[in-house]
XYZ file of C-alpha atoms in Angstrom:
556
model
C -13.784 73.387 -1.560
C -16.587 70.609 -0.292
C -18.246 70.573 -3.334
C -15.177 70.018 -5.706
C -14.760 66.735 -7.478
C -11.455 65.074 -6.181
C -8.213 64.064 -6.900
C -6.233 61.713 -5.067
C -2.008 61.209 -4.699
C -0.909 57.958 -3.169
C 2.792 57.468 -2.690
C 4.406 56.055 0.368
C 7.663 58.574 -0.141
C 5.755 61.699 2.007
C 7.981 63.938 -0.300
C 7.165 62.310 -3.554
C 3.668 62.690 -2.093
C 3.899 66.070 -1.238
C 5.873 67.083 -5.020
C 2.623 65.048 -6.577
C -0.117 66.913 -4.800
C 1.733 70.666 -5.208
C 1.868 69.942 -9.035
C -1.333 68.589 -9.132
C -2.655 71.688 -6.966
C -0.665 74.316 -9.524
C -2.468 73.020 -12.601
C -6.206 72.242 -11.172
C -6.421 73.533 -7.742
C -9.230 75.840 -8.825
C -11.340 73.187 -9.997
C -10.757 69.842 -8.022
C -9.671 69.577 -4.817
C -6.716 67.550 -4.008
C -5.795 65.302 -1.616
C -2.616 63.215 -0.855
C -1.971 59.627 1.365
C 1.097 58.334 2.129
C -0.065 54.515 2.000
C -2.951 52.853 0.375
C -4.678 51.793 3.689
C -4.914 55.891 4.124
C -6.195 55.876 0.492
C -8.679 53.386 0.574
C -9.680 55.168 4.508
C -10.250 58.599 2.477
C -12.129 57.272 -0.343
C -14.531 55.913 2.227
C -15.362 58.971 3.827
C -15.601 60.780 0.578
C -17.997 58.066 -0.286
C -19.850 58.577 2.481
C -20.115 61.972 2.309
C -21.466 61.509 -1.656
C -18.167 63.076 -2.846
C -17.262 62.608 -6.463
C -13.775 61.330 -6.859
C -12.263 62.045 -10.384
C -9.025 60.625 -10.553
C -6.908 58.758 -8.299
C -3.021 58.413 -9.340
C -0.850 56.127 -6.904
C 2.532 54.846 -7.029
C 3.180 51.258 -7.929
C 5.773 50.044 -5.521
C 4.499 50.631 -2.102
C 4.861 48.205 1.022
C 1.572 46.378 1.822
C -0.628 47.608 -0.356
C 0.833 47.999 -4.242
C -0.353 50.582 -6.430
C -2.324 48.143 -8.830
C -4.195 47.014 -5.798
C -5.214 50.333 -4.496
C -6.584 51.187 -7.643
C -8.340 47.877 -8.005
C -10.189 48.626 -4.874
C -11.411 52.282 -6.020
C -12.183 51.026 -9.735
C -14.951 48.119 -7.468
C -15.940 51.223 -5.031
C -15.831 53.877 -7.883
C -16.129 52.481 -10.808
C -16.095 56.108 -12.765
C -13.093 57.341 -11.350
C -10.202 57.642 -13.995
C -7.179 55.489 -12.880
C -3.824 56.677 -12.879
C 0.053 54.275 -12.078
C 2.677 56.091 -11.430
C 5.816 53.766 -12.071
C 9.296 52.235 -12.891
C 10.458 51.347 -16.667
C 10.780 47.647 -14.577
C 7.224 47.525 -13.731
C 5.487 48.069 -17.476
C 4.485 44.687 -17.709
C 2.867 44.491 -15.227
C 1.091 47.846 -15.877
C -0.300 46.655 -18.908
C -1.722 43.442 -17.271
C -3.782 45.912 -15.208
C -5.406 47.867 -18.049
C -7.375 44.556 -18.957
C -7.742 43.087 -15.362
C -8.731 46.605 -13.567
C -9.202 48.940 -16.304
C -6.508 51.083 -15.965
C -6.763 53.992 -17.416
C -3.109 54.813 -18.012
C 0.109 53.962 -16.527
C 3.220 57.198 -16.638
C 6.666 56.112 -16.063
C 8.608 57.985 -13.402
C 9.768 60.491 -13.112
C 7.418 62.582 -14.216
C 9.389 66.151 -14.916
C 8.764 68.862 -16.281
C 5.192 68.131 -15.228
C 4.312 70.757 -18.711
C 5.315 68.265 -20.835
C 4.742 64.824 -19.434
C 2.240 64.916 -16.352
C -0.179 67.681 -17.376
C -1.428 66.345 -21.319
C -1.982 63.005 -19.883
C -4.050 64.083 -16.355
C -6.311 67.041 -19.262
C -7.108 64.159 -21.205
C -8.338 61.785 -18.137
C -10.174 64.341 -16.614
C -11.363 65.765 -19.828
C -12.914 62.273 -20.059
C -14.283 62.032 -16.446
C -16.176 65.647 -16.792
C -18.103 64.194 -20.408
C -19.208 61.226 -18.013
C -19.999 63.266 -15.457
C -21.813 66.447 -16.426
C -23.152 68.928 -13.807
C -26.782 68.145 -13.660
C -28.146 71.654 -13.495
C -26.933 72.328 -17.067
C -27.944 69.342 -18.173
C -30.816 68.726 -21.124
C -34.008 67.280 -19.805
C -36.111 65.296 -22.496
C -39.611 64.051 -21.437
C -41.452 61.674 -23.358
C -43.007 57.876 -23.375
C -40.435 54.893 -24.325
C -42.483 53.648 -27.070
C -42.273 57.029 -29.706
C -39.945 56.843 -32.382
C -39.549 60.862 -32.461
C -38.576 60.321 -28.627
C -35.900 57.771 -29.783
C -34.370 59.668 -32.808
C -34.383 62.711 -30.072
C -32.135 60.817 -27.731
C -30.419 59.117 -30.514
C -29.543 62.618 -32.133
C -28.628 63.846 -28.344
C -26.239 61.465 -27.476
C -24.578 61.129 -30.581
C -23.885 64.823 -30.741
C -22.511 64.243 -27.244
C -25.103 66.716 -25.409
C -25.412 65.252 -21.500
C -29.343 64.460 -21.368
C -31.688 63.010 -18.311
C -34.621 61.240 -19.650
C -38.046 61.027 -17.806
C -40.264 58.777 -18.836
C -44.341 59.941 -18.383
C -44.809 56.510 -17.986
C -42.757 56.155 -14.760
C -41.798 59.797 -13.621
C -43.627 61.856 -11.448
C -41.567 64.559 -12.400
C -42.066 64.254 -16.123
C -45.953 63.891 -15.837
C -45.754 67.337 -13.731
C -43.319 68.826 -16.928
C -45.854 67.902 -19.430
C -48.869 69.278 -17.133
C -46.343 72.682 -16.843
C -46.103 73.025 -20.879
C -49.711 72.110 -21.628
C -48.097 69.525 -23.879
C -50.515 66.763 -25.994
C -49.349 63.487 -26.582
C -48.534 64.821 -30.346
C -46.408 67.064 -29.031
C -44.051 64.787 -27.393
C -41.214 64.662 -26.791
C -40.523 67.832 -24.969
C -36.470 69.111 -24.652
C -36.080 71.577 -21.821
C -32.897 73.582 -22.350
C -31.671 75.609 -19.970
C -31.709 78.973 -20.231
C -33.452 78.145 -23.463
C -37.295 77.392 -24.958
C -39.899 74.685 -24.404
C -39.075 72.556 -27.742
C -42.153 70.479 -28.608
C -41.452 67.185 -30.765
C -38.473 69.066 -32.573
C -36.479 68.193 -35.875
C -32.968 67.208 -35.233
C -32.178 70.898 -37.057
C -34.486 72.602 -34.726
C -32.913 70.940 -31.765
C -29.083 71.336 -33.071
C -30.556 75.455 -33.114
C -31.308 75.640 -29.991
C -28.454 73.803 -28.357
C -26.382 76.105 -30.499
C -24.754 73.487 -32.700
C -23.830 74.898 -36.034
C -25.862 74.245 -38.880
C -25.102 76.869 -41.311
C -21.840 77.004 -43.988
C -20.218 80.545 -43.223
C -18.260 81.232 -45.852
C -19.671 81.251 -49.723
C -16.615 79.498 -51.464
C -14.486 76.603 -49.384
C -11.208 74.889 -50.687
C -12.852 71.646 -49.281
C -16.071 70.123 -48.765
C -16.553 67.102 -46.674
C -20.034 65.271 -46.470
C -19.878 62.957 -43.841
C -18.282 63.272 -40.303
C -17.069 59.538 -39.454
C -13.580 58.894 -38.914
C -12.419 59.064 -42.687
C -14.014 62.638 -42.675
C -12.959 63.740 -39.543
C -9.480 62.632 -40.738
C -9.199 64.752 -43.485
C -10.869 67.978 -41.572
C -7.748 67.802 -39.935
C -5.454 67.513 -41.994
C -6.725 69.939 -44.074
C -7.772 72.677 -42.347
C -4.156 71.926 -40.614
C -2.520 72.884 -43.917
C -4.469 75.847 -44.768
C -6.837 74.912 -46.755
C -10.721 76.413 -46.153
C -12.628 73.768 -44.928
C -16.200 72.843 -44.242
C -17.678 69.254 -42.562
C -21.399 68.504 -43.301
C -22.837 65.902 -41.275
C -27.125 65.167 -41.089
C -26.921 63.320 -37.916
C -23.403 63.862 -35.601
C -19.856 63.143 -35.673
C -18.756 59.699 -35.340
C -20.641 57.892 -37.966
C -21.251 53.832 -37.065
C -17.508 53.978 -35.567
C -19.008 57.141 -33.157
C -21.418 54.847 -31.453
C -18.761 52.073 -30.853
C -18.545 51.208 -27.040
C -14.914 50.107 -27.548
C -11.875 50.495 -30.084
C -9.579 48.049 -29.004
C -7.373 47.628 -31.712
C -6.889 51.172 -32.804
C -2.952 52.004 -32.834
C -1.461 53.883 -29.828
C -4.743 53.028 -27.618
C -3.444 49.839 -25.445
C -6.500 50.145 -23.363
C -8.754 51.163 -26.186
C -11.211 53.950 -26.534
C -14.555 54.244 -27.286
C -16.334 55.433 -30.306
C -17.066 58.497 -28.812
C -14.008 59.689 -27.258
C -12.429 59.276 -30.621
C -15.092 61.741 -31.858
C -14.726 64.118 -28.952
C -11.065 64.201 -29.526
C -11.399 64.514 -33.410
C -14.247 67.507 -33.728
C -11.755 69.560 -31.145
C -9.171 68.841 -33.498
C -10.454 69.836 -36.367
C -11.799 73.398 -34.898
C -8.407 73.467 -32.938
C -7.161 74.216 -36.490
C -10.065 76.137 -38.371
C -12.121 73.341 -39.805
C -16.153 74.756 -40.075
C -18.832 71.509 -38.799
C -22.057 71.890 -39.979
C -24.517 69.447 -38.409
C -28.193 68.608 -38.466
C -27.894 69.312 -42.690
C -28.649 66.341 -44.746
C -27.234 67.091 -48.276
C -29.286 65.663 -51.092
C -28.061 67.012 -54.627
C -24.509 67.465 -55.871
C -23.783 69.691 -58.846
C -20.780 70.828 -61.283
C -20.316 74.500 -62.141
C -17.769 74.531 -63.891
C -14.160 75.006 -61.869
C -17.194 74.815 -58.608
C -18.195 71.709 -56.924
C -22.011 72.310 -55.328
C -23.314 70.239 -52.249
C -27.327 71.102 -52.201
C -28.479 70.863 -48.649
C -32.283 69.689 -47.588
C -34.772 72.555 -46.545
C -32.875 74.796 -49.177
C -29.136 76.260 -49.168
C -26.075 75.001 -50.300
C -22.224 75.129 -49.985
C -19.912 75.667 -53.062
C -15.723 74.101 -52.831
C -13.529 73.797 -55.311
C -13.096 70.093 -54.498
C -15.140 67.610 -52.306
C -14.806 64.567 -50.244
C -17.085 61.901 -49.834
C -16.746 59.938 -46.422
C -20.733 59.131 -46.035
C -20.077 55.855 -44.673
C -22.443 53.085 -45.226
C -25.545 52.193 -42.802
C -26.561 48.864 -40.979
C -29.095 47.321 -43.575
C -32.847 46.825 -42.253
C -33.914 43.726 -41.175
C -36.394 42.202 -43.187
C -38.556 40.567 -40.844
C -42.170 40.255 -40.515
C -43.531 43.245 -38.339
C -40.440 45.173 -37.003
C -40.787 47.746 -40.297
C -44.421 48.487 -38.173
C -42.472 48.645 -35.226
C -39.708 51.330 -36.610
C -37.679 52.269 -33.461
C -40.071 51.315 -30.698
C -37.891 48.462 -29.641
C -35.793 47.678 -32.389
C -32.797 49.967 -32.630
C -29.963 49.811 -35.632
C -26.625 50.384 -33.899
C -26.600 51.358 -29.913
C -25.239 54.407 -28.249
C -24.250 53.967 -24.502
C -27.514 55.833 -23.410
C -29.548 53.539 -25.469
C -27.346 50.225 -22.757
C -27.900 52.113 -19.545
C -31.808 52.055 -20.253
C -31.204 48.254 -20.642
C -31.042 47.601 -17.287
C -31.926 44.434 -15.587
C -33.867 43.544 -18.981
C -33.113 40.770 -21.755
C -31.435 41.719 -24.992
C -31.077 40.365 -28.152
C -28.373 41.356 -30.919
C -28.327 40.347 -34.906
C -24.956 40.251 -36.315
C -21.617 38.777 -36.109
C -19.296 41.373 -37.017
C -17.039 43.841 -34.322
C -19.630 46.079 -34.245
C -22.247 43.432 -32.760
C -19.503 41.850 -30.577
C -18.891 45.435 -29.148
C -22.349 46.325 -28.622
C -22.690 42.877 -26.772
C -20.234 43.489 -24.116
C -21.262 47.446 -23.509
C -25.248 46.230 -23.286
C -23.706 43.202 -21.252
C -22.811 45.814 -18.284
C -26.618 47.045 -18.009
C -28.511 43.552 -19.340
C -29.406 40.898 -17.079
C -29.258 38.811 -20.643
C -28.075 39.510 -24.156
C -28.405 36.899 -26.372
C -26.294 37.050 -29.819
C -27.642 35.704 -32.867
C -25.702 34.927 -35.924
C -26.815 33.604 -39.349
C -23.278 31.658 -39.323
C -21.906 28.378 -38.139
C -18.764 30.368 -36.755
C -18.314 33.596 -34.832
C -14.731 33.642 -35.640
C -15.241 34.162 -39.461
C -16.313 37.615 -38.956
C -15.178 39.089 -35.768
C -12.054 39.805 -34.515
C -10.392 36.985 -32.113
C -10.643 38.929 -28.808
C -14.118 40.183 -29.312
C -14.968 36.623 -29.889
C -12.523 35.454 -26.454
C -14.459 38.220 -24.555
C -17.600 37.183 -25.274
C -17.566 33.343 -24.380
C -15.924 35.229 -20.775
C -18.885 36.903 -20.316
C -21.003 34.813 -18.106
C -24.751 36.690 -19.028
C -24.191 36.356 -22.470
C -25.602 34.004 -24.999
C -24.256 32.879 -28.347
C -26.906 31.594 -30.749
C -25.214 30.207 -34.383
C -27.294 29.436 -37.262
C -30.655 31.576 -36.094
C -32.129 34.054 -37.624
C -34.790 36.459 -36.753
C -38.202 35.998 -39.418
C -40.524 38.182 -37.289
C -41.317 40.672 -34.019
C -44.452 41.805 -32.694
C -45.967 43.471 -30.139
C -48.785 46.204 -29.067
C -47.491 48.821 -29.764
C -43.843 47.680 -29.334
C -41.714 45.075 -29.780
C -43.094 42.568 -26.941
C -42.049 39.259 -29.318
C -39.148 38.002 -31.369
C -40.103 35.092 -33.688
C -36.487 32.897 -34.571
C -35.981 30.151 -36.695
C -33.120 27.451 -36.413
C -31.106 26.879 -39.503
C -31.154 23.329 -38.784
C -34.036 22.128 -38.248
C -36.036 24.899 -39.514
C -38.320 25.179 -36.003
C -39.496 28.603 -34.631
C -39.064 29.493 -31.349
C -41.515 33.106 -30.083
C -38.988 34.565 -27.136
C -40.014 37.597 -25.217
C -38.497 41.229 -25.010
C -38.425 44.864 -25.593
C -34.602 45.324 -27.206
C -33.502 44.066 -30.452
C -30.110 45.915 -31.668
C -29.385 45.046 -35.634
C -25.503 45.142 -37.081
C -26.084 43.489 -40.476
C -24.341 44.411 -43.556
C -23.760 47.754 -45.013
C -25.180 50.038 -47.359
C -24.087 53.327 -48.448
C -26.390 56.245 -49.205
C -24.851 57.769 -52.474
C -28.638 57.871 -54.248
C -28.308 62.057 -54.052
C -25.291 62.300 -55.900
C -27.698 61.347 -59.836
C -25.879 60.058 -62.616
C -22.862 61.354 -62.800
C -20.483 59.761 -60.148
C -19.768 55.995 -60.968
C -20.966 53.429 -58.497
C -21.323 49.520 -58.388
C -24.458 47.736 -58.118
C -24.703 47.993 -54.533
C -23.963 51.972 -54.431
C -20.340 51.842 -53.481
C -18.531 54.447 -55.529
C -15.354 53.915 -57.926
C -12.562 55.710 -57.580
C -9.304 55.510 -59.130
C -8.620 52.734 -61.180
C -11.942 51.111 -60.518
C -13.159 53.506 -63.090
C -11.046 52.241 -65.925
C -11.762 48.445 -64.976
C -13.308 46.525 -67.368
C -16.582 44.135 -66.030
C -17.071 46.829 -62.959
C -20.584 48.050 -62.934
C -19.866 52.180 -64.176
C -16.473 51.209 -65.192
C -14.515 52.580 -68.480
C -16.607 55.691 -67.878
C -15.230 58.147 -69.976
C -12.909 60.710 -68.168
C -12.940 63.767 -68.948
C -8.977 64.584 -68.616
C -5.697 63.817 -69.943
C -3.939 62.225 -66.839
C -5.584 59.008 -64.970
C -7.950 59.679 -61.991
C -5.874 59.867 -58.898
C -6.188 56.903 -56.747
C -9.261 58.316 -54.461
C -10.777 60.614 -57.531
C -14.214 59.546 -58.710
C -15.339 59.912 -62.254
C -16.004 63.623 -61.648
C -12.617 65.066 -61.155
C -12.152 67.263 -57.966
C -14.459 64.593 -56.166
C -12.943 62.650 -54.114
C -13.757 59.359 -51.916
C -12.876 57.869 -48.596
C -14.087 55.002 -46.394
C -16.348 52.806 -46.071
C -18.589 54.414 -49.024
C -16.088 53.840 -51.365
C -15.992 49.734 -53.350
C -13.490 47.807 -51.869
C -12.563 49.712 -48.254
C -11.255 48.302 -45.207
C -14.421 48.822 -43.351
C -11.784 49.531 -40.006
C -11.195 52.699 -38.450
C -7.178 53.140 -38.975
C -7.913 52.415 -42.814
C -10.709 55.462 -42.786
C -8.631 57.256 -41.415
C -5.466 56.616 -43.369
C -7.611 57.514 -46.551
C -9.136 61.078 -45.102
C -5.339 61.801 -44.496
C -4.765 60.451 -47.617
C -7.096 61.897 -49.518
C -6.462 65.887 -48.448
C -2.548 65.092 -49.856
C -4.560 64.129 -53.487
C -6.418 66.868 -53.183
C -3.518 69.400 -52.955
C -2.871 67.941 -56.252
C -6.015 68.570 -58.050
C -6.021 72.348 -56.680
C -2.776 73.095 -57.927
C -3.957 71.815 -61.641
C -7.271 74.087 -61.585
């Protein structure tokens, strides 16, 4: 029972404390052990000598209206003593308001109104998902992935990148700084060429591995398992995701093919704020989490690790060619490839490639910001959410945006948060022109709009969220696009002065509204021309999408 993670009842009623803690004991007594206080002083006494005793505490839920102590503030003092433990309010309909003050002033993680019977229906599905949440942020270490390399490799950094993105718990060691990864590499006999090693347990010695060697061993699928699908979907961001459930949902056979991990750019987001039915928000990779169990909840195949370069018609077949040979045949397919940050065209940081200067962030990639200064390039939500995650771990991060206004391109309480936050800098009208460094980015060279001087500032992190480009190069000729790459779909393709437009199509009745010129191919997201570029919108148009292409199945 000592070594259980804990959960915690706080209600000053002894029976409502008591009927908390035996519910609580029915559903997860064999994997947490739980506790109950009648007051918050006992609370706040037990979560001391937890503490103390280095006793994780998983989720505390307490009852608002209790005498000297209220709820809110019992919880306020465990978020500043454990800041990882999921917080839980227990209240009246009276007290909502004030509930929802507390999910921005203490990060609450949820407030349930009382009472809470049957506990089936309205206690248990909210408790699974908080502690489903707690256990992804805190893994058991002894099944954990160990990857040992140097800092400044970019295979090291597209290893971690590809780890964390997948959501696969990993503990770096540094050979630089680790006396246990210097004694790992001594172990495997390992050169310098053949870092970075990824010790899996129970598993092989991988030595500098592809991402499709390394999705192998850690068991991730990366082969289609069925020769003919009703639906193939290249691209696993939120549009994608979307329609995997929806389809596989309604029967049809479906198959996800992603070359990096679920998520897309939305995936690495620190927080979704404004997504509906989220009032404390959720973070790019929760949404993932909860989407990829979704959509093999309901049948939905994900193929990872596969990077799909060719697309073919055969006849009533659509073909998706996959890199390294292979493909996967559907009778229709859905595009929701997404779009990626543009490069920075500075001089240097293309010799630099990801040793220091990293396009989007994952939360691994802020934690090993600690105590160091940042700088970010961009000025949409994406920058202002990787500002405030790398703004936990940073002693600095300084934003820099081309633009005379911050509020042009980013939403109003990204913008609000960021002047709040007191180790953060907002630079308007500078640009990066170069980097530099010996062997990694040591340098940033930036120039002021204004007067056109350039000012050489010192650090190791640049993070770049500039523009968007989609990758649709693999799909040849026949699917229309605009100049940029965007594809058409729908009426786009009959509009006269688009770039592809009036392409001849090949049927009687008009392309349906997310059809590209190739009919039974379908678009959604951010890769198609004119798109929201916001999650709910993706994600509206992957639902959408699956209803049009019902429609085109039933016609073939």
């Amino acid at each position: 029972m000592a070594g259980k993670p804990t959960i915690l009842a706080v209600d000053d009623d002894p029976v409502v404390s008591r009927a908390v803690a035996r519910d609580l004991r029915t559903r997860y007594g064999a994997d947490y052990r739980v506790l109950a206080a009648t007051s918050g002083a006992e609370a706040l006494e037990l979560l001391a000598e937890l503490a103390l005793r280095d006793r994780p505490v998983a989720l505390v839920a307490s009852d608002q209206r209790m005498p000297e102590l209220t709820g809110i503030e019992v919880l306020s003092e465990v978020r500043r003593q454990s800041p990882g433990t999921k917080l839980l309010l227990l209240t009246a309909y009276a007290d909502t308001e004030v509930a929802i003050q507390a999910i921005n002033q203490i990060g609450l993680d949820y407030y349930l109104l009382k009472p809470w019977d049957p506990p089936e229906e309205r206690l248990y599905p909210v408790i699974d998902d908080l502690l489903d949440g707690w256990r992804d942020e805190h893994p058991d270490l002894s099944s954990v992935v160990r990857v040992v390399g140097h800092r400044w490799s970019d295979q090291t950094e597209e290893t971690k990148a590809f780890l964390a993105r997948n959501h696969v718990p990993y503990r770096w060691l540094d050979v630089e700084r680790d006396d246990e990864a210097r004694r790992m590499v001594e172990l495997a006999e390992a050169g310098i060429d053949e870092l970075p090693l990824v010790l899996v347990p129970d598993g092989v010695t991988l030595r500098a591995p592809s991402a499709l060697h390394l999705a192998e061993a850690l068991g991730l699928r990366t082969r289609a398992e069925q020769p003919l699908y009703d639906l193939c979907i290249v691209g696993a961001g939120p549009a994608g995701l979307a329609a995997a459930v929806y389809a596989a949902s309604e029967g049809l056979r479906t198959v996800v093919v992603e070359r990096d991990a679920p998520g897309g750019q939305a995936g690495q987001s620190a927080a979704i704020e404004n997504y509906l039915g989220f009032p404390k928000g959720l973070s790019g990779a929760d949404l993932t989490r909860r989407a990829v169990a979704q959509a093999a909840r309901f049948g939905a195949e994900m193929v990872l690790a596969r990077d799909v370069v060719g697309f073919e018609q055969r006849g009533p077949v659509r073909a998706v060619l996959l890199g390294g040979g292979g493909e996967i045949e559907a009778r229709a397919v859905l595009l929701t490839t997404g779009v990626s940050y543009r490069r920075l065209e500075a001089e240097g940081l293309q010799e630099l490639g990801a040793r220091g200067v990293h396009y989007g962030a994952t939360a691994s990639e802020a934690a090993q910001c600690q105590d160091e200064e940042v700088y970010v390039v961009g000025a949409a939500n994406s920058a202002g959410q990787a500002v405030l995650n790398l703004a936990r771990f940073a002693s600095k991060v300084v934003l820099l945006v081309r633009g005379e206004r911050l509020e042009d391109s980013m939403s109003h309480y990204l913008v609000a948060r960021i002047h709040e936050t007191e180790n953060v800098e907002v630079r308007l009208l500078t640009q990066v022109v170069g980097g530099s460094g010996d062997g990694h980015l040591e340098r940033l060279q930036l120039c002021d709009a204004r007067t056109g001087a350039i000012e050489e500032v010192a650090t190791s992190w640049l993070f770049v969220f500039i523009g968007a480009a989609p990758r649709t190069d693999w799909l040849g000729g026949e699917l229309a696009r605009d100049d940029k790459g965007f594809l058409l779909t729908g009426a786009e393709l009959l509009a006269a002065g688009l770039p592809g437009g009036r392409m001849h199509w090949p049927l009687d009745r008009p392309p349906y509204v997310l059809e590209t010129s190739v009919p039974g191919v379908f678009a959604a997201g951010d890769v198609r021309l004119d798109s929201m570029k916001r999650v709910a919108s993706a994600v509206g148009e992957g639902a959408m999408a699956v209803h049009l292409v019902h429609r085109y199945l039933e016609t073939v």
